[in-house]
PDB file of C-alpha atoms and ligand atoms in Angstrom:
ATOM      1  CA  UNK A   1       0.013  -0.011  -0.022  1.00 50.00           C
ATOM      2  CA  UNK A   2       1.160   3.340  -0.802  1.00 82.00           C
ATOM      3  CA  UNK A   3       1.676   5.255   2.489  1.00 93.00           C
ATOM      4  CA  UNK A   4       1.431   8.469   1.102  1.00 97.00           C
ATOM      5  CA  UNK A   5      -1.569  10.000  -1.126  1.00 98.00           C
ATOM      6  CA  UNK A   6      -0.786  13.233  -2.438  1.00 98.00           C
ATOM      7  CA  UNK A   7      -2.749  16.428  -3.928  1.00 97.00           C
ATOM      8  CA  UNK A   8      -1.968  19.809  -4.795  1.00 97.00           C
ATOM      9  CA  UNK A   9      -4.426  22.111  -2.937  1.00 97.00           C
ATOM     10  CA  UNK A  10      -3.702  25.604  -2.204  1.00 97.00           C
ATOM     11  CA  UNK A  11      -7.048  26.714  -0.558  1.00 97.00           C
ATOM     12  CA  UNK A  12      -8.524  25.551   2.778  1.00 98.00           C
ATOM     13  CA  UNK A  13     -12.022  26.453   1.847  1.00 96.00           C
ATOM     14  CA  UNK A  14     -11.946  25.555  -1.925  1.00 89.00           C
ATOM     15  CA  UNK A  15     -14.346  23.355  -3.831  1.00 87.00           C
ATOM     16  CA  UNK A  16     -12.902  20.287  -5.050  1.00 93.00           C
ATOM     17  CA  UNK A  17     -13.160  18.107  -8.162  1.00 94.00           C
ATOM     18  CA  UNK A  18     -15.306  14.900  -7.352  1.00 95.00           C
ATOM     19  CA  UNK A  19     -12.660  12.618  -8.811  1.00 96.00           C
ATOM     20  CA  UNK A  20     -10.182  14.227  -6.253  1.00 96.00           C
ATOM     21  CA  UNK A  21     -12.596  13.876  -3.407  1.00 96.00           C
ATOM     22  CA  UNK A  22     -13.425  10.067  -4.274  1.00 96.00           C
ATOM     23  CA  UNK A  23      -9.545   9.412  -4.271  1.00 97.00           C
ATOM     24  CA  UNK A  24      -8.887  11.042  -1.100  1.00 97.00           C
ATOM     25  CA  UNK A  25     -11.475   9.374   0.700  1.00 98.00           C
ATOM     26  CA  UNK A  26     -10.349   5.636  -0.726  1.00 97.00           C
ATOM     27  CA  UNK A  27      -6.640   6.707   0.166  1.00 98.00           C
ATOM     28  CA  UNK A  28      -7.729   7.851   3.766  1.00 98.00           C
ATOM     29  CA  UNK A  29      -9.644   4.733   4.507  1.00 98.00           C
ATOM     30  CA  UNK A  30      -6.981   2.411   3.155  1.00 98.00           C
ATOM     31  CA  UNK A  31      -4.524   3.710   5.900  1.00 98.00           C
ATOM     32  CA  UNK A  32      -2.629   6.305   3.701  1.00 98.00           C
ATOM     33  CA  UNK A  33      -1.646   9.704   4.958  1.00 98.00           C
ATOM     34  CA  UNK A  34      -3.355  12.498   2.728  1.00 98.00           C
ATOM     35  CA  UNK A  35      -0.355  14.648   2.041  1.00 98.00           C
ATOM     36  CA  UNK A  36      -1.159  18.372   0.965  1.00 98.00           C
ATOM     37  CA  UNK A  37       2.416  19.663   0.306  1.00 98.00           C
ATOM     38  CA  UNK A  38       1.066  23.017  -0.973  1.00 98.00           C
ATOM     39  CA  UNK A  39      -1.429  23.686   1.700  1.00 98.00           C
ATOM     40  CA  UNK A  40      -0.160  26.369   4.223  1.00 98.00           C
ATOM     41  CA  UNK A  41      -1.483  27.854   6.863  1.00 98.00           C
ATOM     42  CA  UNK A  42      -1.112  31.590   7.375  1.00 98.00           C
ATOM     43  CA  UNK A  43       0.470  33.000  10.580  1.00 98.00           C
ATOM     44  CA  UNK A  44      -0.049  36.537  11.156  1.00 98.00           C
ATOM     45  CA  UNK A  45       2.920  38.767  12.177  1.00 97.00           C
ATOM     46  CA  UNK A  46       1.366  39.808  15.511  1.00 97.00           C
ATOM     47  CA  UNK A  47       1.018  35.905  16.423  1.00 98.00           C
ATOM     48  CA  UNK A  48       4.636  35.233  16.117  1.00 97.00           C
ATOM     49  CA  UNK A  49       5.467  35.966  19.629  1.00 97.00           C
ATOM     50  CA  UNK A  50       3.189  32.846  20.389  1.00 98.00           C
ATOM     51  CA  UNK A  51       5.889  30.821  18.846  1.00 98.00           C
ATOM     52  CA  UNK A  52       7.808  29.607  22.013  1.00 97.00           C
ATOM     53  CA  UNK A  53       7.492  26.839  24.232  1.00 97.00           C
ATOM     54  CA  UNK A  54       7.481  29.372  27.079  1.00 96.00           C
ATOM     55  CA  UNK A  55       3.540  29.499  26.344  1.00 97.00           C
ATOM     56  CA  UNK A  56       3.205  25.897  27.709  1.00 96.00           C
ATOM     57  CA  UNK A  57       3.120  25.572  31.734  1.00 86.00           C
ATOM     58  CA  UNK A  58       3.779  21.712  32.437  1.00 89.00           C
ATOM     59  CA  UNK A  59       1.484  20.748  29.219  1.00 91.00           C
ATOM     60  CA  UNK A  60       2.772  19.238  26.306  1.00 91.00           C
ATOM     61  CA  UNK A  61       0.350  21.298  23.898  1.00 96.00           C
ATOM     62  CA  UNK A  62      -1.805  23.968  24.187  1.00 98.00           C
ATOM     63  CA  UNK A  63      -5.603  23.293  23.313  1.00 98.00           C
ATOM     64  CA  UNK A  64      -8.563  24.893  21.997  1.00 98.00           C
ATOM     65  CA  UNK A  65     -12.041  23.558  22.439  1.00 98.00           C
ATOM     66  CA  UNK A  66     -14.116  25.009  19.345  1.00 98.00           C
ATOM     67  CA  UNK A  67     -17.523  24.159  21.212  1.00 97.00           C
ATOM     68  CA  UNK A  68     -16.810  26.044  24.273  1.00 97.00           C
ATOM     69  CA  UNK A  69     -14.092  28.436  22.823  1.00 97.00           C
ATOM     70  CA  UNK A  70     -11.704  27.614  25.645  1.00 97.00           C
ATOM     71  CA  UNK A  71      -7.643  27.579  25.626  1.00 98.00           C
ATOM     72  CA  UNK A  72      -6.102  24.707  27.618  1.00 97.00           C
ATOM     73  CA  UNK A  73      -2.557  23.940  28.462  1.00 97.00           C
ATOM     74  CA  UNK A  74      -1.331  27.608  28.178  1.00 97.00           C
ATOM     75  CA  UNK A  75       0.137  29.928  30.798  1.00 96.00           C
ATOM     76  CA  UNK A  76      -0.387  33.051  28.581  1.00 96.00           C
ATOM     77  CA  UNK A  77      -3.159  35.510  29.442  1.00 94.00           C
ATOM     78  CA  UNK A  78      -4.231  38.911  28.516  1.00 96.00           C
ATOM     79  CA  UNK A  79      -3.593  39.916  24.918  1.00 96.00           C
ATOM     80  CA  UNK A  80      -1.287  36.964  24.377  1.00 97.00           C
ATOM     81  CA  UNK A  81      -4.231  34.596  25.199  1.00 98.00           C
ATOM     82  CA  UNK A  82      -6.520  36.687  22.862  1.00 98.00           C
ATOM     83  CA  UNK A  83      -4.043  36.144  20.014  1.00 98.00           C
ATOM     84  CA  UNK A  84      -3.459  32.227  20.688  1.00 98.00           C
ATOM     85  CA  UNK A  85      -7.626  32.263  20.504  1.00 98.00           C
ATOM     86  CA  UNK A  86      -7.892  33.814  17.769  1.00 98.00           C
ATOM     87  CA  UNK A  87      -5.103  31.733  15.799  1.00 98.00           C
ATOM     88  CA  UNK A  88      -6.316  28.447  16.932  1.00 98.00           C
ATOM     89  CA  UNK A  89     -10.191  29.365  16.158  1.00 98.00           C
ATOM     90  CA  UNK A  90      -8.897  30.357  12.686  1.00 98.00           C
ATOM     91  CA  UNK A  91      -7.037  27.197  12.273  1.00 98.00           C
ATOM     92  CA  UNK A  92      -9.788  25.047  13.636  1.00 98.00           C
ATOM     93  CA  UNK A  93     -12.159  26.448  11.108  1.00 98.00           C
ATOM     94  CA  UNK A  94      -9.628  26.226   8.474  1.00 98.00           C
ATOM     95  CA  UNK A  95      -9.124  22.483   9.315  1.00 98.00           C
ATOM     96  CA  UNK A  96     -12.997  21.699   9.301  1.00 98.00           C
ATOM     97  CA  UNK A  97     -13.587  23.455   6.044  1.00 98.00           C
ATOM     98  CA  UNK A  98     -10.612  21.557   4.616  1.00 98.00           C
ATOM     99  CA  UNK A  99     -12.250  18.154   5.653  1.00 98.00           C
ATOM    100  CA  UNK A 100     -15.737  19.380   4.361  1.00 97.00           C
ATOM    101  CA  UNK A 101     -14.237  19.839   1.012  1.00 96.00           C
ATOM    102  CA  UNK A 102     -12.038  17.064   0.644  1.00 97.00           C
ATOM    103  CA  UNK A 103     -14.241  14.395   2.444  1.00 97.00           C
ATOM    104  CA  UNK A 104     -17.628  15.761   1.435  1.00 93.00           C
ATOM    105  CA  UNK A 105     -18.959  12.169   1.705  1.00 94.00           C
ATOM    106  CA  UNK A 106     -18.572  12.560   5.580  1.00 98.00           C
ATOM    107  CA  UNK A 107     -20.530  15.907   5.475  1.00 96.00           C
ATOM    108  CA  UNK A 108     -22.928  16.098   8.285  1.00 97.00           C
ATOM    109  CA  UNK A 109     -21.569  12.944  10.144  1.00 98.00           C
ATOM    110  CA  UNK A 110     -17.942  14.434  11.772  1.00 98.00           C
ATOM    111  CA  UNK A 111     -17.732  15.944  15.222  1.00 98.00           C
ATOM    112  CA  UNK A 112     -15.003  18.470  15.785  1.00 98.00           C
ATOM    113  CA  UNK A 113     -13.210  17.866  18.567  1.00 98.00           C
ATOM    114  CA  UNK A 114     -10.092  19.929  20.091  1.00 98.00           C
ATOM    115  CA  UNK A 115      -7.364  21.444  18.414  1.00 98.00           C
ATOM    116  CA  UNK A 116      -3.880  21.649  19.389  1.00 98.00           C
ATOM    117  CA  UNK A 117      -0.790  23.913  19.016  1.00 98.00           C
ATOM    118  CA  UNK A 118       2.431  22.051  19.778  1.00 98.00           C
ATOM    119  CA  UNK A 119       5.562  24.604  20.003  1.00 98.00           C
ATOM    120  CA  UNK A 120       7.921  22.012  21.971  1.00 97.00           C
ATOM    121  CA  UNK A 121      10.418  20.367  20.079  1.00 97.00           C
ATOM    122  CA  UNK A 122       9.956  16.600  20.135  1.00 97.00           C
ATOM    123  CA  UNK A 123      13.209  15.207  19.781  1.00 97.00           C
ATOM    124  CA  UNK A 124      14.959  14.749  23.132  1.00 93.00           C
ATOM    125  CA  UNK A 125      11.684  15.671  25.226  1.00 91.00           C
ATOM    126  CA  UNK A 126      11.919  13.885  28.423  1.00 89.00           C
ATOM    127  CA  UNK A 127       8.542  12.123  28.883  1.00 90.00           C
ATOM    128  CA  UNK A 128       7.044   8.945  30.239  1.00 93.00           C
ATOM    129  CA  UNK A 129       7.026   5.689  27.810  1.00 94.00           C
ATOM    130  CA  UNK A 130       3.404   5.987  27.646  1.00 95.00           C
ATOM    131  CA  UNK A 131       3.430   9.608  26.390  1.00 94.00           C
ATOM    132  CA  UNK A 132       6.414   9.297  24.230  1.00 96.00           C
ATOM    133  CA  UNK A 133       5.087   9.948  20.492  1.00 96.00           C
ATOM    134  CA  UNK A 134       8.663   9.037  19.185  1.00 98.00           C
ATOM    135  CA  UNK A 135       7.468   5.477  19.658  1.00 98.00           C
ATOM    136  CA  UNK A 136       5.149   3.963  16.953  1.00 98.00           C
ATOM    137  CA  UNK A 137       1.623   3.785  18.124  1.00 98.00           C
ATOM    138  CA  UNK A 138      -1.866   4.295  17.177  1.00 98.00           C
ATOM    139  CA  UNK A 139      -4.022   6.946  18.794  1.00 98.00           C
ATOM    140  CA  UNK A 140      -6.404   6.366  21.461  1.00 98.00           C
ATOM    141  CA  UNK A 141      -7.792   8.536  24.449  1.00 95.00           C
ATOM    142  CA  UNK A 142      -7.618   7.674  28.244  1.00 95.00           C
ATOM    143  CA  UNK A 143     -10.046  10.142  29.110  1.00 95.00           C
ATOM    144  CA  UNK A 144     -12.579  10.716  26.234  1.00 96.00           C
ATOM    145  CA  UNK A 145     -13.400   7.051  24.749  1.00 97.00           C
ATOM    146  CA  UNK A 146     -14.625   7.199  21.241  1.00 98.00           C
ATOM    147  CA  UNK A 147     -16.879   4.224  21.448  1.00 97.00           C
ATOM    148  CA  UNK A 148     -15.524   3.047  18.059  1.00 98.00           C
ATOM    149  CA  UNK A 149     -15.501   6.221  16.127  1.00 98.00           C
ATOM    150  CA  UNK A 150     -12.691   7.001  13.948  1.00 98.00           C
ATOM    151  CA  UNK A 151     -10.057   9.537  14.864  1.00 98.00           C
ATOM    152  CA  UNK A 152      -9.311  11.999  12.068  1.00 98.00           C
ATOM    153  CA  UNK A 153      -6.564  14.240  12.507  1.00 99.00           C
ATOM    154  CA  UNK A 154      -5.376  17.536  10.454  1.00 99.00           C
ATOM    155  CA  UNK A 155      -1.721  18.486  10.910  1.00 99.00           C
ATOM    156  CA  UNK A 156      -0.027  21.378   9.547  1.00 98.00           C
ATOM    157  CA  UNK A 157       3.681  22.475   9.915  1.00 98.00           C
ATOM    158  CA  UNK A 158       4.023  25.942  11.016  1.00 98.00           C
ATOM    159  CA  UNK A 159       7.567  25.914  11.464  1.00 98.00           C
ATOM    160  CA  UNK A 160       8.889  29.555  11.211  1.00 98.00           C
ATOM    161  CA  UNK A 161      12.498  28.243  10.339  1.00 98.00           C
ATOM    162  CA  UNK A 162      11.639  26.027   7.444  1.00 98.00           C
ATOM    163  CA  UNK A 163      12.192  22.909   9.457  1.00 98.00           C
ATOM    164  CA  UNK A 164      10.185  19.598   8.677  1.00 98.00           C
ATOM    165  CA  UNK A 165       8.413  17.361  11.090  1.00 98.00           C
ATOM    166  CA  UNK A 166       9.950  14.102  10.885  1.00 98.00           C
ATOM    167  CA  UNK A 167       7.697  11.044  11.188  1.00 98.00           C
ATOM    168  CA  UNK A 168       7.874   7.246  10.925  1.00 98.00           C
ATOM    169  CA  UNK A 169       4.876   5.511   9.520  1.00 98.00           C
ATOM    170  CA  UNK A 170       4.545   2.018  10.338  1.00 98.00           C
ATOM    171  CA  UNK A 171       2.616  -1.405   9.350  1.00 97.00           C
ATOM    172  CA  UNK A 172      -1.134  -1.590   8.387  1.00 97.00           C
ATOM    173  CA  UNK A 173      -3.561  -1.752  11.449  1.00 98.00           C
ATOM    174  CA  UNK A 174      -4.584  -5.192  10.449  1.00 97.00           C
ATOM    175  CA  UNK A 175      -0.867  -6.408  10.974  1.00 98.00           C
ATOM    176  CA  UNK A 176      -0.220  -4.638  13.934  1.00 98.00           C
ATOM    177  CA  UNK A 177      -3.652  -5.668  15.522  1.00 98.00           C
ATOM    178  CA  UNK A 178      -2.901  -9.567  14.716  1.00 97.00           C
ATOM    179  CA  UNK A 179       0.860  -9.248  15.971  1.00 98.00           C
ATOM    180  CA  UNK A 180      -0.740  -7.877  19.497  1.00 98.00           C
ATOM    181  CA  UNK A 181      -4.073  -9.446  19.575  1.00 96.00           C
ATOM    182  CA  UNK A 182      -2.940 -12.311  21.884  1.00 96.00           C
ATOM    183  CA  UNK A 183      -1.941  -9.595  24.523  1.00 97.00           C
ATOM    184  CA  UNK A 184      -5.103  -7.569  24.217  1.00 97.00           C
ATOM    185  CA  UNK A 185      -7.911  -8.338  27.029  1.00 96.00           C
ATOM    186  CA  UNK A 186     -11.397  -7.669  26.798  1.00 94.00           C
ATOM    187  CA  UNK A 187     -12.304  -5.787  30.223  1.00 94.00           C
ATOM    188  CA  UNK A 188     -14.879  -7.305  32.790  1.00 90.00           C
ATOM    189  CA  UNK A 189     -18.661  -6.180  32.044  1.00 88.00           C
ATOM    190  CA  UNK A 190     -19.286  -3.062  33.749  1.00 91.00           C
ATOM    191  CA  UNK A 191     -15.678  -1.681  34.193  1.00 93.00           C
ATOM    192  CA  UNK A 192     -16.075   0.904  31.470  1.00 93.00           C
ATOM    193  CA  UNK A 193     -19.248   2.209  33.520  1.00 92.00           C
ATOM    194  CA  UNK A 194     -17.275   2.227  36.744  1.00 93.00           C
ATOM    195  CA  UNK A 195     -14.577   4.439  35.284  1.00 94.00           C
ATOM    196  CA  UNK A 196     -17.304   6.878  34.156  1.00 93.00           C
ATOM    197  CA  UNK A 197     -18.700   6.913  37.448  1.00 93.00           C
ATOM    198  CA  UNK A 198     -15.332   7.521  39.225  1.00 94.00           C
ATOM    199  CA  UNK A 199     -14.905  10.199  36.672  1.00 94.00           C
ATOM    200  CA  UNK A 200     -11.901   8.754  35.284  1.00 93.00           C
ATOM    201  CA  UNK A 201     -13.313   9.028  31.767  1.00 95.00           C
ATOM    202  CA  UNK A 202     -15.971  11.383  30.241  1.00 93.00           C
ATOM    203  CA  UNK A 203     -18.056   8.618  29.222  1.00 93.00           C
ATOM    204  CA  UNK A 204     -18.374   4.921  29.329  1.00 93.00           C
ATOM    205  CA  UNK A 205     -14.929   3.272  28.183  1.00 95.00           C
ATOM    206  CA  UNK A 206     -16.239   0.488  25.868  1.00 97.00           C
ATOM    207  CA  UNK A 207     -14.374  -2.723  25.321  1.00 97.00           C
ATOM    208  CA  UNK A 208     -13.400  -1.166  21.941  1.00 98.00           C
ATOM    209  CA  UNK A 209     -11.792   1.829  23.829  1.00 98.00           C
ATOM    210  CA  UNK A 210     -10.120  -0.491  26.383  1.00 98.00           C
ATOM    211  CA  UNK A 211      -8.394  -2.632  23.504  1.00 98.00           C
ATOM    212  CA  UNK A 212      -6.934   0.418  21.614  1.00 98.00           C
ATOM    213  CA  UNK A 213      -5.653   1.805  24.924  1.00 98.00           C
ATOM    214  CA  UNK A 214      -3.946  -1.753  25.607  1.00 98.00           C
ATOM    215  CA  UNK A 215      -2.663  -1.586  21.790  1.00 98.00           C
ATOM    216  CA  UNK A 216      -1.209   1.793  22.159  1.00 98.00           C
ATOM    217  CA  UNK A 217       0.559   0.683  25.055  1.00 98.00           C
ATOM    218  CA  UNK A 218       2.047  -2.415  23.944  1.00 98.00           C
ATOM    219  CA  UNK A 219       3.052  -1.082  20.748  1.00 98.00           C
ATOM    220  CA  UNK A 220       5.150   1.712  22.621  1.00 98.00           C
ATOM    221  CA  UNK A 221       6.528  -0.964  25.171  1.00 98.00           C
ATOM    222  CA  UNK A 222       7.718  -3.238  22.796  1.00 98.00           C
ATOM    223  CA  UNK A 223      11.528  -2.541  21.692  1.00 98.00           C
ATOM    224  CA  UNK A 224      11.911  -5.026  19.115  1.00 98.00           C
ATOM    225  CA  UNK A 225       8.346  -3.984  17.320  1.00 98.00           C
ATOM    226  CA  UNK A 226       9.791  -0.275  17.372  1.00 98.00           C
ATOM    227  CA  UNK A 227      13.234  -1.543  15.760  1.00 97.00           C
ATOM    228  CA  UNK A 228      12.013  -4.346  13.465  1.00 97.00           C
ATOM    229  CA  UNK A 229       8.493  -3.702  12.178  1.00 98.00           C
ATOM    230  CA  UNK A 230       8.095  -2.419   8.894  1.00 97.00           C
ATOM    231  CA  UNK A 231       8.268   1.522   8.669  1.00 98.00           C
ATOM    232  CA  UNK A 232       8.921   4.472   6.624  1.00 97.00           C
ATOM    233  CA  UNK A 233      10.522   7.662   7.431  1.00 97.00           C
ATOM    234  CA  UNK A 234       8.674  10.653   6.105  1.00 98.00           C
ATOM    235  CA  UNK A 235       9.588  14.388   6.521  1.00 98.00           C
ATOM    236  CA  UNK A 236       6.565  16.626   6.416  1.00 98.00           C
ATOM    237  CA  UNK A 237       8.217  20.325   5.262  1.00 98.00           C
ATOM    238  CA  UNK A 238       7.438  23.404   6.969  1.00 98.00           C
ATOM    239  CA  UNK A 239       4.112  24.628   5.253  1.00 98.00           C
ATOM    240  CA  UNK A 240       2.630  21.662   4.591  1.00 98.00           C
ATOM    241  CA  UNK A 241      -0.422  19.833   5.679  1.00 99.00           C
ATOM    242  CA  UNK A 242      -1.538  16.205   6.076  1.00 98.00           C
ATOM    243  CA  UNK A 243      -4.484  14.195   7.321  1.00 98.00           C
ATOM    244  CA  UNK A 244      -4.660  10.652   8.563  1.00 98.00           C
ATOM    245  CA  UNK A 245      -7.102   8.341  10.534  1.00 98.00           C
ATOM    246  CA  UNK A 246      -4.471   8.014  13.624  1.00 98.00           C
ATOM    247  CA  UNK A 247      -6.280   5.494  15.305  1.00 98.00           C
ATOM    248  CA  UNK A 248      -5.400   3.024  12.270  1.00 98.00           C
ATOM    249  CA  UNK A 249      -2.181   4.692  11.023  1.00 98.00           C
ATOM    250  CA  UNK A 250       0.905   3.609  13.023  1.00 98.00           C
ATOM    251  CA  UNK A 251       3.074   6.667  13.250  1.00 98.00           C
ATOM    252  CA  UNK A 252       5.815   8.453  15.627  1.00 98.00           C
ATOM    253  CA  UNK A 253       6.748  11.920  15.500  1.00 98.00           C
ATOM    254  CA  UNK A 254      10.741  12.136  15.936  1.00 98.00           C
ATOM    255  CA  UNK A 255      11.569  15.417  15.690  1.00 98.00           C
ATOM    256  CA  UNK A 256      10.085  19.025  14.821  1.00 98.00           C
ATOM    257  CA  UNK A 257       8.638  21.889  16.585  1.00 98.00           C
ATOM    258  CA  UNK A 258       5.585  24.191  15.958  1.00 98.00           C
ATOM    259  CA  UNK A 259       2.710  22.419  14.642  1.00 98.00           C
ATOM    260  CA  UNK A 260      -1.188  22.782  14.552  1.00 98.00           C
ATOM    261  CA  UNK A 261      -3.598  19.971  14.715  1.00 98.00           C
ATOM    262  CA  UNK A 262      -7.299  19.440  14.897  1.00 99.00           C
ATOM    263  CA  UNK A 263      -8.923  16.111  15.853  1.00 98.00           C
ATOM    264  CA  UNK A 264     -12.273  14.947  14.391  1.00 98.00           C
ATOM    265  CA  UNK A 265     -14.628  12.239  15.069  1.00 98.00           C
ATOM    266  CA  UNK A 266     -16.273  10.096  12.490  1.00 98.00           C
ATOM    267  CA  UNK A 267     -18.739   7.392  13.181  1.00 98.00           C
ATOM    268  CA  UNK A 268     -17.853   3.788  11.593  1.00 98.00           C
ATOM    269  CA  UNK A 269     -20.923   3.638   9.387  1.00 98.00           C
ATOM    270  CA  UNK A 270     -20.170   6.937   7.717  1.00 98.00           C
ATOM    271  CA  UNK A 271     -17.197   5.098   6.184  1.00 98.00           C
ATOM    272  CA  UNK A 272     -17.238   3.832   2.680  1.00 98.00           C
ATOM    273  CA  UNK A 273     -15.507   0.747   3.889  1.00 98.00           C
ATOM    274  CA  UNK A 274     -16.545   0.249   7.537  1.00 98.00           C
ATOM    275  CA  UNK A 275     -14.648  -3.155   7.381  1.00 98.00           C
ATOM    276  CA  UNK A 276     -11.380  -1.203   7.359  1.00 98.00           C
ATOM    277  CA  UNK A 277     -12.154   0.384  10.940  1.00 98.00           C
ATOM    278  CA  UNK A 278     -10.134  -0.885  13.845  1.00 98.00           C
ATOM    279  CA  UNK A 279     -13.479  -1.557  15.578  1.00 98.00           C
ATOM    280  CA  UNK A 280     -14.624  -3.944  12.818  1.00 98.00           C
ATOM    281  CA  UNK A 281     -11.090  -5.497  12.717  1.00 98.00           C
ATOM    282  CA  UNK A 282     -10.646  -5.937  16.252  1.00 98.00           C
ATOM    283  CA  UNK A 283     -14.234  -7.442  16.655  1.00 98.00           C
ATOM    284  CA  UNK A 284     -13.124  -9.844  13.903  1.00 98.00           C
ATOM    285  CA  UNK A 285     -10.204 -10.955  15.656  1.00 97.00           C
ATOM    286  CA  UNK A 286     -12.175 -11.085  19.213  1.00 96.00           C
ATOM    287  CA  UNK A 287     -15.214 -12.815  17.587  1.00 97.00           C
ATOM    288  CA  UNK A 288     -17.517 -10.589  19.504  1.00 96.00           C
ATOM    289  CA  UNK A 289     -18.814  -6.769  19.494  1.00 97.00           C
ATOM    290  CA  UNK A 290     -16.789  -4.457  21.245  1.00 97.00           C
ATOM    291  CA  UNK A 291     -18.619  -1.109  21.110  1.00 96.00           C
TER     292      UNK A 291
HETATM  293  C1  SIN B   1       1.390  12.153  17.454  1.00 85.45           C
HETATM  294  O1  SIN B   1      -0.063  12.149  17.192  1.00 85.45           O
HETATM  295  O2  SIN B   1       1.849  11.002  18.006  1.00 85.45           O
HETATM  296  C2  SIN B   1       2.099  13.014  17.489  1.00 85.45           C
HETATM  297  C3  SIN B   1       2.117  13.882  16.167  1.00 85.45           C
HETATM  298  C4  SIN B   1       2.902  15.158  15.982  1.00 85.45           C
HETATM  299  O3  SIN B   1       2.930  15.722  17.042  1.00 85.45           O
HETATM  300  O4  SIN B   1       3.313  15.633  14.908  1.00 85.45           O
HETATM  301 FE1   FE B   2      -0.181  10.169  18.033  1.00 85.45          FE
END
């Protein structure tokens, strides 16, 4: 499978050819990274002061919730907070417009989640193995279960010094899931409700969510897998944009600084090929419904 599907797009709000739309959705669902090397997010001169890791307190990223308009993970206030808010809101809207134009097929079915701004250098960052995104993994959220919905992410490299964001992209989801399946345990009935009651999670953690968290952890913990499994280095240049279903595309971010990201959630039944979803693949492996 080709790991990158590339298109020349210049406008976040552009109307796209139906042939491009259908090729893009096929590539995305087949597990490719949709790469848009010519799609640049414009940062305003007044926003350049935000480009320092000093805006983060102890958090890894700054976040913006488009439904409440709230910023998180940042220590800035006053006019700097207003500028950060404006930049992230503008990016969040641009990312949503892009997805609407590129994946018209999903129109009305996507939920826009949080956006993040990532001003810290990834290489050499001290962190726990679980949070270490330089190890290959698939995305899964401990506190906000998706209940089987797909995680679609839009990334744009806003590095002002022209530095790339260096990723590794790993093996297909079915290969990775088969490798780790014997280590993945379906949780006891009721345990997902308990986590919600205890407010560990914002909603019930389904068996699917539990298995995906285990898969994320088992992948990151396995040094032989990290070293030896099939993988390709991909550098995303400054001023480029890319999208992927990061719950199935194995990825690791090795180096780079200054990135914007928007998360969207997609129900499995909105996919052209629901059988390619991690939910359906894990259900097949485990032989039971998981969400
Ligand atoms: C990740 O989702 O693992 C990190 C991606 C990035 O920050 O480039
Ligand atoms: Fe990730």
